[in-house]
Amino acid sequence: MVSNGLITNERTIAENPDLVRRMVRATMRGIQYAVEHPQEAYNYCLNYVDGLENADQEVQFQVMQVSMALYQTDPYGYSSPQSWSNMQDVLMDMGMLKRPIDLEEAYSNEFIQ
């Protein structure tokens, strides 16, 4: 399945590719930091995720750690064509997509290093 990602539009990519590169780099650095410092990342989330402070902390910390495992691709930030195909199949089966889309137009690995 497709994991986390950033969304932009064709105009921003064409007119300001450096902004896109910097945003991708900053996001990947943040994810890397969170992976290396999971307790600090979780504590930070307590300030911004509604209801987290009232949830089972042990369970939620484990959910975060399992979720972060999905972000660890090689290289970081890489979006797998197979994951996109699998996700499209699931969405089609669920009726959330009426017809397949051109997946090569849906994502890009152009801005990861």
PDB file of C-alpha atoms in Angstrom:
ATOM      1  CA  MET A   1       0.000   0.000   0.000  1.00  0.00           C
ATOM      2  CA  VAL A   2       1.035   3.583  -0.527  1.00  0.00           C
ATOM      3  CA  SER A   3       2.393   5.240   2.595  1.00  0.00           C
ATOM      4  CA  ASN A   4       2.656   8.934   3.409  1.00  0.00           C
ATOM      5  CA  GLY A   5       3.426  11.496   0.733  1.00  0.00           C
ATOM      6  CA  LEU A   6       3.431  15.126  -0.294  1.00  0.00           C
ATOM      7  CA  ILE A   7       1.016  16.619  -2.773  1.00  0.00           C
ATOM      8  CA  THR A   8       1.650  19.520  -5.111  1.00  0.00           C
ATOM      9  CA  ASN A   9       0.464  20.571  -8.543  1.00  0.00           C
ATOM     10  CA  GLU A  10       2.050  20.670 -11.980  1.00  0.00           C
ATOM     11  CA  ARG A  11       2.310  24.461 -11.933  1.00  0.00           C
ATOM     12  CA  THR A  12       4.377  24.509  -8.731  1.00  0.00           C
ATOM     13  CA  ILE A  13       6.632  21.741 -10.045  1.00  0.00           C
ATOM     14  CA  ALA A  14       7.204  23.640 -13.309  1.00  0.00           C
ATOM     15  CA  GLU A  15       7.565  27.132 -11.829  1.00  0.00           C
ATOM     16  CA  ASN A  16       9.284  26.407  -8.526  1.00  0.00           C
ATOM     17  CA  PRO A  17      11.013  23.016  -8.531  1.00  0.00           C
ATOM     18  CA  ASP A  18      13.518  24.211  -5.924  1.00  0.00           C
ATOM     19  CA  LEU A  19      10.672  24.808  -3.464  1.00  0.00           C
ATOM     20  CA  VAL A  20       9.453  21.264  -4.107  1.00  0.00           C
ATOM     21  CA  ARG A  21      12.965  19.838  -3.578  1.00  0.00           C
ATOM     22  CA  ARG A  22      13.407  21.747  -0.316  1.00  0.00           C
ATOM     23  CA  MET A  23       9.983  20.682   0.972  1.00  0.00           C
ATOM     24  CA  VAL A  24      10.702  17.041   0.151  1.00  0.00           C
ATOM     25  CA  ARG A  25      14.150  17.266   1.795  1.00  0.00           C
ATOM     26  CA  ALA A  26      12.720  18.891   4.948  1.00  0.00           C
ATOM     27  CA  THR A  27       9.957  16.306   5.192  1.00  0.00           C
ATOM     28  CA  MET A  28      12.386  13.418   4.780  1.00  0.00           C
ATOM     29  CA  ARG A  29      14.670  14.907   7.441  1.00  0.00           C
ATOM     30  CA  GLY A  30      11.704  15.185   9.806  1.00  0.00           C
ATOM     31  CA  ILE A  31      10.696  11.579   9.214  1.00  0.00           C
ATOM     32  CA  GLN A  32      14.288  10.410   9.705  1.00  0.00           C
ATOM     33  CA  TYR A  33      14.505  12.355  12.968  1.00  0.00           C
ATOM     34  CA  ALA A  34      11.234  10.860  14.191  1.00  0.00           C
ATOM     35  CA  VAL A  35      12.426   7.340  13.327  1.00  0.00           C
ATOM     36  CA  GLU A  36      15.656   7.921  15.256  1.00  0.00           C
ATOM     37  CA  HIS A  37      13.908   9.618  18.214  1.00  0.00           C
ATOM     38  CA  PRO A  38      10.488   7.921  18.497  1.00  0.00           C
ATOM     39  CA  GLN A  39       9.708   8.946  22.075  1.00  0.00           C
ATOM     40  CA  GLU A  40      10.492  12.588  21.341  1.00  0.00           C
ATOM     41  CA  ALA A  41       8.353  12.416  18.192  1.00  0.00           C
ATOM     42  CA  TYR A  42       5.481  10.883  20.143  1.00  0.00           C
ATOM     43  CA  ASN A  43       5.727  13.519  22.864  1.00  0.00           C
ATOM     44  CA  TYR A  44       5.588  16.206  20.176  1.00  0.00           C
ATOM     45  CA  CYS A  45       2.438  14.604  18.725  1.00  0.00           C
ATOM     46  CA  LEU A  46       0.736  14.921  22.108  1.00  0.00           C
ATOM     47  CA  ASN A  47       0.588  18.683  21.484  1.00  0.00           C
ATOM     48  CA  TYR A  48      -1.024  18.427  18.050  1.00  0.00           C
ATOM     49  CA  VAL A  49      -3.094  15.243  17.700  1.00  0.00           C
ATOM     50  CA  ASP A  50      -6.583  15.798  19.088  1.00  0.00           C
ATOM     51  CA  GLY A  51      -7.538  13.257  21.748  1.00  0.00           C
ATOM     52  CA  LEU A  52      -4.130  11.587  21.872  1.00  0.00           C
ATOM     53  CA  GLU A  53      -3.535  12.625  25.458  1.00  0.00           C
ATOM     54  CA  ASN A  54      -6.687  10.707  26.512  1.00  0.00           C
ATOM     55  CA  ALA A  55      -5.847   7.550  24.547  1.00  0.00           C
ATOM     56  CA  ASP A  56      -3.980   4.446  25.709  1.00  0.00           C
ATOM     57  CA  GLN A  57      -0.438   5.818  25.479  1.00  0.00           C
ATOM     58  CA  GLU A  58       1.277   2.444  25.138  1.00  0.00           C
ATOM     59  CA  VAL A  59      -1.000   1.352  22.298  1.00  0.00           C
ATOM     60  CA  GLN A  60      -0.742   4.691  20.486  1.00  0.00           C
ATOM     61  CA  PHE A  61       3.050   4.696  20.771  1.00  0.00           C
ATOM     62  CA  GLN A  62       3.094   1.212  19.222  1.00  0.00           C
ATOM     63  CA  VAL A  63       0.770   2.390  16.426  1.00  0.00           C
ATOM     64  CA  MET A  64       3.172   5.236  15.698  1.00  0.00           C
ATOM     65  CA  GLN A  65       6.161   2.897  15.599  1.00  0.00           C
ATOM     66  CA  VAL A  66       4.411   0.468  13.239  1.00  0.00           C
ATOM     67  CA  SER A  67       3.336   3.387  11.039  1.00  0.00           C
ATOM     68  CA  MET A  68       6.865   4.755  10.914  1.00  0.00           C
ATOM     69  CA  ALA A  69       8.109   1.375   9.697  1.00  0.00           C
ATOM     70  CA  LEU A  70       6.055   2.012   6.533  1.00  0.00           C
ATOM     71  CA  TYR A  71       8.035   5.196   5.861  1.00  0.00           C
ATOM     72  CA  GLN A  72      11.374   3.413   5.811  1.00  0.00           C
ATOM     73  CA  THR A  73      11.913   2.771   2.142  1.00  0.00           C
ATOM     74  CA  ASP A  74      15.170   2.483   0.280  1.00  0.00           C
ATOM     75  CA  PRO A  75      15.857   5.211  -0.554  1.00  0.00           C
ATOM     76  CA  TYR A  76      13.817   7.238   1.912  1.00  0.00           C
ATOM     77  CA  GLY A  77      10.815   8.805   0.228  1.00  0.00           C
ATOM     78  CA  TYR A  78      10.734   6.284  -2.617  1.00  0.00           C
ATOM     79  CA  SER A  79       7.254   5.535  -3.907  1.00  0.00           C
ATOM     80  CA  SER A  80       6.955   1.999  -5.260  1.00  0.00           C
ATOM     81  CA  PRO A  81       5.052   1.505  -8.530  1.00  0.00           C
ATOM     82  CA  GLN A  82       3.781  -1.829  -7.159  1.00  0.00           C
ATOM     83  CA  SER A  83       2.382  -0.094  -4.063  1.00  0.00           C
ATOM     84  CA  TRP A  84       0.483   2.346  -6.259  1.00  0.00           C
ATOM     85  CA  SER A  85      -0.871  -0.484  -8.372  1.00  0.00           C
ATOM     86  CA  ASN A  86      -1.942  -2.408  -5.262  1.00  0.00           C
ATOM     87  CA  MET A  87      -3.618   0.681  -3.814  1.00  0.00           C
ATOM     88  CA  GLN A  88      -5.478   1.325  -7.034  1.00  0.00           C
ATOM     89  CA  ASP A  89      -6.707  -2.288  -7.077  1.00  0.00           C
ATOM     90  CA  VAL A  90      -7.976  -1.966  -3.501  1.00  0.00           C
ATOM     91  CA  LEU A  91      -9.751   1.323  -4.264  1.00  0.00           C
ATOM     92  CA  MET A  92     -11.311  -0.187  -7.390  1.00  0.00           C
ATOM     93  CA  ASP A  93     -12.504  -3.239  -5.412  1.00  0.00           C
ATOM     94  CA  MET A  94     -14.009  -0.943  -2.779  1.00  0.00           C
ATOM     95  CA  GLY A  95     -15.780   1.120  -5.433  1.00  0.00           C
ATOM     96  CA  MET A  96     -13.890   4.261  -4.444  1.00  0.00           C
ATOM     97  CA  LEU A  97     -12.432   4.533  -7.955  1.00  0.00           C
ATOM     98  CA  LYS A  98     -14.743   4.013 -10.911  1.00  0.00           C
ATOM     99  CA  ARG A  99     -11.955   3.375 -13.427  1.00  0.00           C
ATOM    100  CA  PRO A 100      -8.178   2.996 -13.321  1.00  0.00           C
ATOM    101  CA  ILE A 101      -6.008   6.081 -13.618  1.00  0.00           C
ATOM    102  CA  ASP A 102      -2.615   6.492 -15.262  1.00  0.00           C
ATOM    103  CA  LEU A 103      -0.476   5.864 -12.198  1.00  0.00           C
ATOM    104  CA  GLU A 104       2.630   7.304 -13.842  1.00  0.00           C
ATOM    105  CA  GLU A 105       0.797  10.641 -13.763  1.00  0.00           C
ATOM    106  CA  ALA A 106      -0.244  10.236 -10.109  1.00  0.00           C
ATOM    107  CA  TYR A 107       3.154  10.321  -8.407  1.00  0.00           C
ATOM    108  CA  SER A 108       6.831  10.981  -8.965  1.00  0.00           C
ATOM    109  CA  ASN A 109      10.120   9.956  -7.395  1.00  0.00           C
ATOM    110  CA  GLU A 110      11.789  12.852  -9.208  1.00  0.00           C
ATOM    111  CA  PHE A 111      12.457  14.941  -6.091  1.00  0.00           C
ATOM    112  CA  ILE A 112      13.934  12.334  -3.766  1.00  0.00           C
ATOM    113  CA  GLN A 113      17.682  11.940  -3.587  1.00  0.00           C
TER     114      GLN A 113
END
